[in-house]
């Protein structure tokens, strides 16, 4: 079916709906907080969609799916999160590539169908409906830079790709945008057919699954001229679709410059991430945290920062800082400006210093930090994203939590 869908892609019509049928995505609320789910590692809600799984293999598929997320929405909602961000849910490569597993979903074969291991388009719509019933939002990860190594598109449309050249100088913008990241076939977003494929697929999924926002993967490696086209298409089609860009760079000026060029509503605050982790857990100068926050006061920031303390590409917070320091680091993040994002399992104390151990299975039985997260999000709720919560309130919370464990 994947081959058939990709062959028919050029004939697929754009989103067509009456004004009454058109989906109107929900913008993030002023007190929004994001919970990130790596689908295969969260919860197995439907054993019937399990192909070969091996939970003892850290590079193997573990059976997590969309139904598993649907079954555990209470867990996410009760902590106070109002947006759920899913890793890519589209049809993807099944087999490992060398020593690296394919379970993460970022090796997309085709954006035309849901990965069967994760469920169906109907299951995705069920999840979306339940999320919106709870006045929450759904954000889906989209991969525009590349396809999987053996995607049918590589043979059906070889002219859609840049020549197969590896990146040798990661600081060269030309190489970063036109060469292959870790050998992945690199899409040429300046090609009108590639633009149509990416934009038509994106708008179709937003309409059919009632998606509220997009997380854009690997921004540094994509032709920057594509992003204004993406933003204008989303605006013309839906009015508002929130976008969060992954500009994986610790240099604040570089991130802001790329952000302005892209037009994203939000980007992940990698510079503040490095400052918080280095200053809070690696005995480096904590003044970098203040310097990063002060930057906003004298620079025109294009939108809203999304703050975080770990993700699926970085060491787990508990591994870097130690479990005892996790509440302090969460208080630091939650009392800062911007919109907080937390990766699944941080509340459970998941550990892992590098891939794949930083992508372990969710443990719903362990709850060392659930109450801390819930209370911090409750404290910041009246303050929105642009103001700091009262520091003494956060200190009081930490002392109270420590006393309760004594």
Short mmCIF file of C-alpha atoms in Angstrom, two decimals:
data_model
loop_
_atom_site.label_atom_id
_atom_site.label_comp_id
_atom_site.label_asym_id
_atom_site.label_seq_id
_atom_site.Cartn_x
_atom_site.Cartn_y
_atom_site.Cartn_z
CA UNK A 1 0.00 0.00 0.00
CA UNK A 2 2.88 2.38 0.68
CA UNK A 3 4.16 1.93 -2.88
CA UNK A 4 0.69 2.49 -4.29
CA UNK A 5 0.17 5.63 -2.20
CA UNK A 6 3.47 7.13 -3.27
CA UNK A 7 2.76 6.40 -6.95
CA UNK A 8 -0.56 8.22 -6.69
CA UNK A 9 0.93 11.11 -4.76
CA UNK A 10 1.24 13.44 -7.74
CA UNK A 11 -2.49 12.97 -8.40
CA UNK A 12 -3.62 13.61 -4.81
CA UNK A 13 -5.77 16.75 -4.63
CA UNK A 14 -5.03 19.47 -2.07
CA UNK A 15 -7.15 19.82 1.04
CA UNK A 16 -10.75 20.38 -0.01
CA UNK A 17 -13.39 21.22 2.56
CA UNK A 18 -16.27 23.61 2.97
CA UNK A 19 -15.81 26.44 5.48
CA UNK A 20 -17.94 24.46 7.92
CA UNK A 21 -15.77 21.35 7.50
CA UNK A 22 -12.41 23.11 7.64
CA UNK A 23 -10.40 22.37 10.78
CA UNK A 24 -9.36 25.39 12.82
CA UNK A 25 -6.23 24.50 14.82
CA UNK A 26 -6.04 25.67 18.41
CA UNK A 27 -3.22 28.07 19.29
CA UNK A 28 -1.27 27.40 22.48
CA UNK A 29 -2.79 28.95 25.58
CA UNK A 30 -0.70 31.50 27.51
CA UNK A 31 -0.01 28.87 30.19
CA UNK A 32 0.61 25.98 27.77
CA UNK A 33 3.09 23.21 28.64
CA UNK A 34 4.22 20.46 26.26
CA UNK A 35 4.68 16.74 26.93
CA UNK A 36 6.78 14.89 24.35
CA UNK A 37 6.05 11.23 23.57
CA UNK A 38 8.40 8.94 21.65
CA UNK A 39 5.58 6.72 20.44
CA UNK A 40 7.30 3.31 20.36
CA UNK A 41 8.64 3.74 23.91
CA UNK A 42 5.52 5.01 25.71
CA UNK A 43 2.82 2.35 26.00
CA UNK A 44 1.61 -0.69 24.05
CA UNK A 45 -2.15 -0.24 23.83
CA UNK A 46 -2.90 -2.64 20.96
CA UNK A 47 -0.95 -5.90 20.74
CA UNK A 48 -2.60 -6.68 17.41
CA UNK A 49 -0.42 -4.12 15.61
CA UNK A 50 2.82 -5.54 17.01
CA UNK A 51 5.09 -7.00 14.38
CA UNK A 52 8.40 -8.37 15.68
CA UNK A 53 9.18 -6.63 18.97
CA UNK A 54 12.03 -7.21 21.40
CA UNK A 55 11.93 -5.14 24.55
CA UNK A 56 15.32 -6.51 25.62
CA UNK A 57 16.94 -4.91 22.54
CA UNK A 58 17.59 -1.18 23.11
CA UNK A 59 17.68 -0.69 19.33
CA UNK A 60 14.58 -2.79 18.63
CA UNK A 61 10.88 -2.02 18.38
CA UNK A 62 9.12 -2.17 21.76
CA UNK A 63 5.46 -2.01 20.74
CA UNK A 64 4.38 1.47 21.80
CA UNK A 65 1.51 2.86 19.76
CA UNK A 66 -1.14 5.57 19.46
CA UNK A 67 -3.67 3.51 21.42
CA UNK A 68 -1.18 3.37 24.27
CA UNK A 69 -1.09 7.15 24.38
CA UNK A 70 -4.88 7.30 24.27
CA UNK A 71 -5.05 4.89 27.21
CA UNK A 72 -2.73 7.06 29.31
CA UNK A 73 -4.01 10.57 28.66
CA UNK A 74 -5.06 10.85 32.30
CA UNK A 75 -1.42 10.54 33.35
CA UNK A 76 -0.37 13.40 31.09
CA UNK A 77 -3.35 15.64 31.78
CA UNK A 78 -3.21 15.19 35.56
CA UNK A 79 0.32 16.56 35.66
CA UNK A 80 -0.92 19.75 34.02
CA UNK A 81 0.29 19.43 30.43
CA UNK A 82 -2.00 20.88 27.78
CA UNK A 83 -0.12 19.98 24.57
CA UNK A 84 1.06 16.52 23.51
CA UNK A 85 3.86 16.35 20.94
CA UNK A 86 4.21 13.03 19.12
CA UNK A 87 7.36 11.77 17.43
CA UNK A 88 6.77 11.00 13.71
CA UNK A 89 3.79 8.68 13.23
CA UNK A 90 4.15 8.20 9.46
CA UNK A 91 5.07 5.00 7.62
CA UNK A 92 8.75 4.37 8.31
CA UNK A 93 11.63 2.01 7.78
CA UNK A 94 11.40 -1.21 9.81
CA UNK A 95 14.91 -2.62 9.83
CA UNK A 96 17.99 -1.27 11.62
CA UNK A 97 20.59 0.59 9.60
CA UNK A 98 23.93 -0.74 10.75
CA UNK A 99 23.87 -0.66 14.55
CA UNK A 100 21.05 1.90 14.74
CA UNK A 101 17.40 0.95 15.18
CA UNK A 102 14.45 2.37 13.24
CA UNK A 103 11.94 2.44 16.14
CA UNK A 104 12.10 6.24 16.55
CA UNK A 105 10.16 6.93 13.34
CA UNK A 106 12.45 9.63 11.95
CA UNK A 107 13.35 7.46 8.94
CA UNK A 108 10.09 8.15 7.10
CA UNK A 109 9.25 6.04 4.04
CA UNK A 110 6.15 8.00 3.12
CA UNK A 111 4.00 10.73 4.68
CA UNK A 112 0.91 9.22 3.08
CA UNK A 113 -0.05 6.75 5.82
CA UNK A 114 0.32 6.06 9.52
CA UNK A 115 3.03 3.59 10.49
CA UNK A 116 1.06 0.31 10.94
CA UNK A 117 2.94 -0.49 14.15
CA UNK A 118 1.54 2.72 15.63
CA UNK A 119 -2.06 2.20 14.54
CA UNK A 120 -4.22 3.68 11.81
CA UNK A 121 -5.48 7.04 10.66
CA UNK A 122 -8.68 6.25 12.52
CA UNK A 123 -6.77 5.64 15.77
CA UNK A 124 -4.91 8.91 15.31
CA UNK A 125 -8.23 10.72 14.86
CA UNK A 126 -9.59 9.02 18.00
CA UNK A 127 -6.58 10.27 19.95
CA UNK A 128 -6.98 13.76 18.53
CA UNK A 129 -10.69 13.83 19.38
CA UNK A 130 -10.06 12.76 22.97
CA UNK A 131 -7.24 15.28 23.35
CA UNK A 132 -9.55 18.07 22.20
CA UNK A 133 -12.37 16.85 24.43
CA UNK A 134 -9.97 17.53 27.30
CA UNK A 135 -9.17 21.03 25.96
CA UNK A 136 -5.66 19.92 25.12
CA UNK A 137 -3.70 20.25 21.86
CA UNK A 138 -1.96 17.85 19.47
CA UNK A 139 1.43 18.57 17.88
CA UNK A 140 2.95 16.13 15.37
CA UNK A 141 6.60 15.83 14.35
CA UNK A 142 7.27 16.36 10.62
CA UNK A 143 10.50 15.39 8.83
CA UNK A 144 11.14 17.60 5.81
CA UNK A 145 14.90 17.19 5.47
CA UNK A 146 15.17 13.56 4.39
CA UNK A 147 13.46 10.24 3.85
CA UNK A 148 14.49 6.76 4.94
CA UNK A 149 17.38 5.05 3.22
CA UNK A 150 15.10 2.80 1.17
CA UNK A 151 11.99 4.93 0.77
CA UNK A 152 10.12 4.16 -2.49
CA UNK A 153 10.54 7.85 -3.31
CA UNK A 154 14.30 7.41 -3.78
CA UNK A 155 13.69 5.22 -6.85
CA UNK A 156 10.42 6.74 -8.08
CA UNK A 157 11.66 10.34 -7.83
CA UNK A 158 15.47 10.34 -7.73
CA UNK A 159 15.46 13.95 -8.95
CA UNK A 160 13.81 14.97 -5.67
CA UNK A 161 17.11 14.48 -3.83
CA UNK A 162 20.44 16.23 -3.57
CA UNK A 163 23.49 14.25 -4.75
CA UNK A 164 24.61 11.63 -2.23
CA UNK A 165 27.37 13.53 -0.43
CA UNK A 166 28.03 13.32 3.31
CA UNK A 167 28.40 16.46 5.41
CA UNK A 168 32.10 16.93 6.16
CA UNK A 169 32.07 20.50 7.45
CA UNK A 170 29.09 20.86 9.79
CA UNK A 171 29.73 24.61 10.07
CA UNK A 172 29.33 25.17 6.32
CA UNK A 173 25.68 26.22 5.67
CA UNK A 174 25.79 24.96 2.08
CA UNK A 175 26.90 21.49 3.13
CA UNK A 176 24.49 21.46 6.06
CA UNK A 177 21.55 22.17 3.76
CA UNK A 178 22.47 20.14 0.66
CA UNK A 179 24.52 17.16 1.92
CA UNK A 180 23.37 14.03 3.72
CA UNK A 181 22.92 13.88 7.49
CA UNK A 182 24.32 10.50 8.57
CA UNK A 183 23.78 9.11 5.07
CA UNK A 184 20.04 9.85 4.93
CA UNK A 185 18.74 10.72 1.42
CA UNK A 186 18.53 14.52 1.42
CA UNK A 187 15.40 16.08 -0.07
CA UNK A 188 15.80 19.17 -2.24
CA UNK A 189 13.19 21.57 -0.89
CA UNK A 190 13.85 24.01 -3.75
CA UNK A 191 12.29 21.48 -6.15
CA UNK A 192 8.62 22.46 -6.76
CA UNK A 193 7.55 18.81 -6.78
CA UNK A 194 9.18 18.26 -3.39
CA UNK A 195 7.46 21.38 -2.09
CA UNK A 196 4.09 20.10 -3.32
CA UNK A 197 4.70 16.69 -1.75
CA UNK A 198 5.63 18.12 1.66
CA UNK A 199 2.97 20.84 1.73
CA UNK A 200 0.10 18.71 0.40
CA UNK A 201 0.91 15.89 2.82
CA UNK A 202 1.14 18.28 5.75
CA UNK A 203 -2.12 20.10 5.05
CA UNK A 204 -3.95 16.83 4.48
CA UNK A 205 -2.88 15.44 7.86
CA UNK A 206 -3.71 18.65 9.69
CA UNK A 207 -7.21 18.57 8.22
CA UNK A 208 -7.90 14.83 8.51
CA UNK A 209 -6.41 14.28 12.00
CA UNK A 210 -7.25 17.72 13.43
CA UNK A 211 -3.66 18.59 14.28
CA UNK A 212 -2.97 21.88 16.08
CA UNK A 213 0.75 22.31 15.52
CA UNK A 214 3.91 21.01 13.92
CA UNK A 215 7.34 20.33 15.31
CA UNK A 216 9.81 20.73 12.44
CA UNK A 217 12.79 18.42 12.61
CA UNK A 218 16.38 19.26 11.58
CA UNK A 219 15.79 22.91 10.62
CA UNK A 220 19.49 23.65 10.12
CA UNK A 221 19.63 21.12 7.27
CA UNK A 222 16.65 22.38 5.24
CA UNK A 223 16.62 25.05 2.55
CA UNK A 224 15.53 28.15 4.54
CA UNK A 225 13.48 29.43 1.60
CA UNK A 226 11.06 26.55 2.16
CA UNK A 227 9.87 27.79 5.55
CA UNK A 228 8.16 31.03 4.46
CA UNK A 229 6.35 28.94 1.83
CA UNK A 230 5.29 26.50 4.56
CA UNK A 231 4.09 29.30 6.83
CA UNK A 232 2.12 31.05 4.08
CA UNK A 233 0.49 27.75 3.00
CA UNK A 234 -0.56 26.97 6.57
CA UNK A 235 -1.92 30.48 7.10
CA UNK A 236 -3.84 30.55 3.83
CA UNK A 237 -5.29 27.08 4.42
CA UNK A 238 -6.05 27.07 8.14
CA UNK A 239 -5.57 30.56 9.49
CA UNK A 240 -3.25 29.54 12.32
CA UNK A 241 -1.06 26.48 12.77
CA UNK A 242 1.60 26.78 15.45
CA UNK A 243 5.09 25.71 14.42
CA UNK A 244 8.04 24.80 16.65
CA UNK A 245 11.42 24.63 14.95
CA UNK A 246 14.33 22.47 16.06
CA UNK A 247 17.36 24.70 15.46
CA UNK A 248 19.95 22.48 17.14
CA UNK A 249 22.53 25.14 18.00
CA UNK A 250 23.86 26.46 21.30
CA UNK A 251 24.69 29.90 19.87
CA UNK A 252 21.82 32.25 20.69
CA UNK A 253 22.54 34.74 17.91
CA UNK A 254 22.64 31.95 15.31
CA UNK A 255 19.36 30.51 16.57
CA UNK A 256 17.59 33.89 16.53
CA UNK A 257 18.87 34.71 13.03
CA UNK A 258 17.61 31.38 11.67
CA UNK A 259 14.35 31.85 13.56
CA UNK A 260 13.69 35.23 11.96
CA UNK A 261 14.30 33.76 8.52
CA UNK A 262 11.96 30.81 9.10
CA UNK A 263 8.92 32.59 10.52
CA UNK A 264 8.25 29.88 13.11
CA UNK A 265 6.05 30.87 16.01
CA UNK A 266 8.40 29.07 18.42
CA UNK A 267 11.80 27.41 18.58
CA UNK A 268 13.44 25.19 21.17
CA UNK A 269 15.78 27.11 23.43
CA UNK A 270 18.96 25.07 22.98
CA UNK A 271 21.20 27.92 24.25
CA UNK A 272 19.32 28.07 27.56
CA UNK A 273 19.32 24.26 27.75
CA UNK A 274 23.11 24.16 27.65
CA UNK A 275 23.37 27.02 30.14
CA UNK A 276 20.98 25.37 32.62
CA UNK A 277 22.56 21.92 32.41
CA UNK A 278 26.14 23.22 32.54
CA UNK A 279 25.44 25.71 35.31
CA UNK A 280 23.06 23.55 37.32
CA UNK A 281 24.70 20.14 37.00
CA UNK A 282 28.23 20.42 35.58
CA UNK A 283 29.71 23.00 37.94
CA UNK A 284 30.12 25.63 35.25
CA UNK A 285 29.36 29.32 35.69
CA UNK A 286 25.68 29.87 36.41
CA UNK A 287 25.93 33.40 35.06
CA UNK A 288 25.35 31.94 31.60
CA UNK A 289 21.75 31.27 32.62
CA UNK A 290 21.22 34.92 33.49
CA UNK A 291 23.02 36.03 30.31
CA UNK A 292 20.72 33.89 28.17
CA UNK A 293 17.61 35.22 29.85
CA UNK A 294 18.87 38.81 29.64
CA UNK A 295 19.40 38.43 25.88
CA UNK A 296 15.64 38.74 25.38
CA UNK A 297 15.67 42.20 26.95
CA UNK A 298 17.84 43.80 24.26
CA UNK A 299 17.03 41.67 21.22
CA UNK A 300 13.83 41.53 19.19
CA UNK A 301 12.78 37.91 19.71
CA UNK A 302 10.63 36.66 16.77
CA UNK A 303 8.27 34.57 18.86
CA UNK A 304 8.17 32.29 21.89
CA UNK A 305 10.95 30.15 23.31
CA UNK A 306 10.23 26.53 24.21
CA UNK A 307 12.41 25.49 27.15
CA UNK A 308 13.53 21.95 27.99
CA UNK A 309 15.99 19.96 30.10
CA UNK A 310 16.38 16.85 27.95
CA UNK A 311 14.94 15.14 24.90
CA UNK A 312 15.38 12.01 22.80
CA UNK A 313 18.62 13.32 21.28
CA UNK A 314 20.24 14.38 24.56
CA UNK A 315 21.25 12.78 27.86
CA UNK A 316 18.43 12.26 30.32
CA UNK A 317 18.12 14.86 33.06
CA UNK A 318 18.45 12.28 35.85
CA UNK A 319 21.65 10.90 34.30
CA UNK A 320 23.32 14.29 33.93
CA UNK A 321 22.18 15.86 37.18
CA UNK A 322 21.33 12.96 39.46
CA UNK A 323 17.82 12.17 40.66
CA UNK A 324 18.08 14.39 43.76
CA UNK A 325 18.71 17.48 41.64
CA UNK A 326 15.85 16.88 39.20
CA UNK A 327 13.27 18.86 41.25
CA UNK A 328 15.62 21.85 41.46
CA UNK A 329 16.23 21.80 37.72
CA UNK A 330 12.53 21.48 36.98
CA UNK A 331 11.86 24.47 39.26
CA UNK A 332 14.50 26.44 37.36
CA UNK A 333 12.89 25.61 34.02
CA UNK A 334 9.29 26.09 35.12
CA UNK A 335 10.02 29.48 36.71
CA UNK A 336 11.69 30.81 33.55
CA UNK A 337 10.08 32.60 30.63
CA UNK A 338 8.94 30.63 27.62
CA UNK A 339 6.80 27.54 27.18
CA UNK A 340 8.11 24.45 29.06
CA UNK A 341 8.48 21.09 27.35
CA UNK A 342 9.13 17.85 29.21
CA UNK A 343 10.10 14.51 27.67
CA UNK A 344 8.13 11.40 28.62
CA UNK A 345 9.64 9.59 31.58
CA UNK A 346 11.35 12.55 33.22
CA UNK A 347 8.63 12.32 35.87
CA UNK A 348 9.51 8.63 36.32
CA UNK A 349 13.24 9.20 36.69
CA UNK A 350 14.21 7.57 33.39
CA UNK A 351 17.96 7.59 32.82
CA UNK A 352 20.28 7.26 29.86
CA UNK A 353 23.42 9.15 28.89
CA UNK A 354 23.29 8.52 25.16
CA UNK A 355 21.29 6.88 22.40
CA UNK A 356 19.58 4.41 22.75
CA UNK A 357 19.56 4.27 26.57
CA UNK A 358 18.13 7.81 26.71
CA UNK A 359 15.11 6.44 24.81
CA UNK A 360 14.02 3.85 27.33
CA UNK A 361 10.51 2.55 27.95
CA UNK A 362 8.10 4.63 29.99
CA UNK A 363 7.68 3.36 33.56
CA UNK A 364 4.22 4.24 34.87
CA UNK A 365 4.91 2.50 38.18
CA UNK A 366 7.74 4.86 39.14
CA UNK A 367 6.53 8.34 40.12
CA UNK A 368 9.39 10.13 41.92
CA UNK A 369 8.81 13.50 40.24
CA UNK A 370 5.14 13.42 39.25
CA UNK A 371 3.99 15.58 42.16
CA UNK A 372 6.84 18.03 41.63
CA UNK A 373 5.87 18.49 37.98
CA UNK A 374 2.18 18.84 38.85
CA UNK A 375 2.81 21.46 41.55
CA UNK A 376 5.27 23.45 39.45
CA UNK A 377 2.90 23.62 36.48
CA UNK A 378 0.10 24.65 38.82
CA UNK A 379 2.27 27.41 40.26
CA UNK A 380 3.24 28.82 36.88
CA UNK A 381 -0.27 28.64 35.42
CA UNK A 382 -1.40 32.14 36.52
CA UNK A 383 1.80 33.71 35.17
CA UNK A 384 1.60 32.62 31.53
CA UNK A 385 4.76 32.40 29.43
CA UNK A 386 6.17 35.90 29.64
CA UNK A 387 6.67 36.35 33.37
CA UNK A 388 8.77 34.65 35.99
CA UNK A 389 6.99 32.86 38.77
CA UNK A 390 7.79 34.17 42.25
CA UNK A 391 11.18 32.56 43.11
CA UNK A 392 10.31 32.24 46.80
CA UNK A 393 7.26 30.19 45.82
CA UNK A 394 9.47 27.71 43.94
CA UNK A 395 11.92 27.52 46.85
CA UNK A 396 9.04 26.89 49.24
CA UNK A 397 7.80 24.10 46.99
CA UNK A 398 11.21 22.42 46.92
CA UNK A 399 11.63 22.59 50.69
CA UNK A 400 8.11 21.19 51.13
CA UNK A 401 8.82 18.32 48.71
CA UNK A 402 12.10 17.50 50.46
CA UNK A 403 10.40 17.53 53.85
CA UNK A 404 7.70 15.15 52.62
CA UNK A 405 10.36 12.65 51.53
CA UNK A 406 12.23 12.83 54.84
#
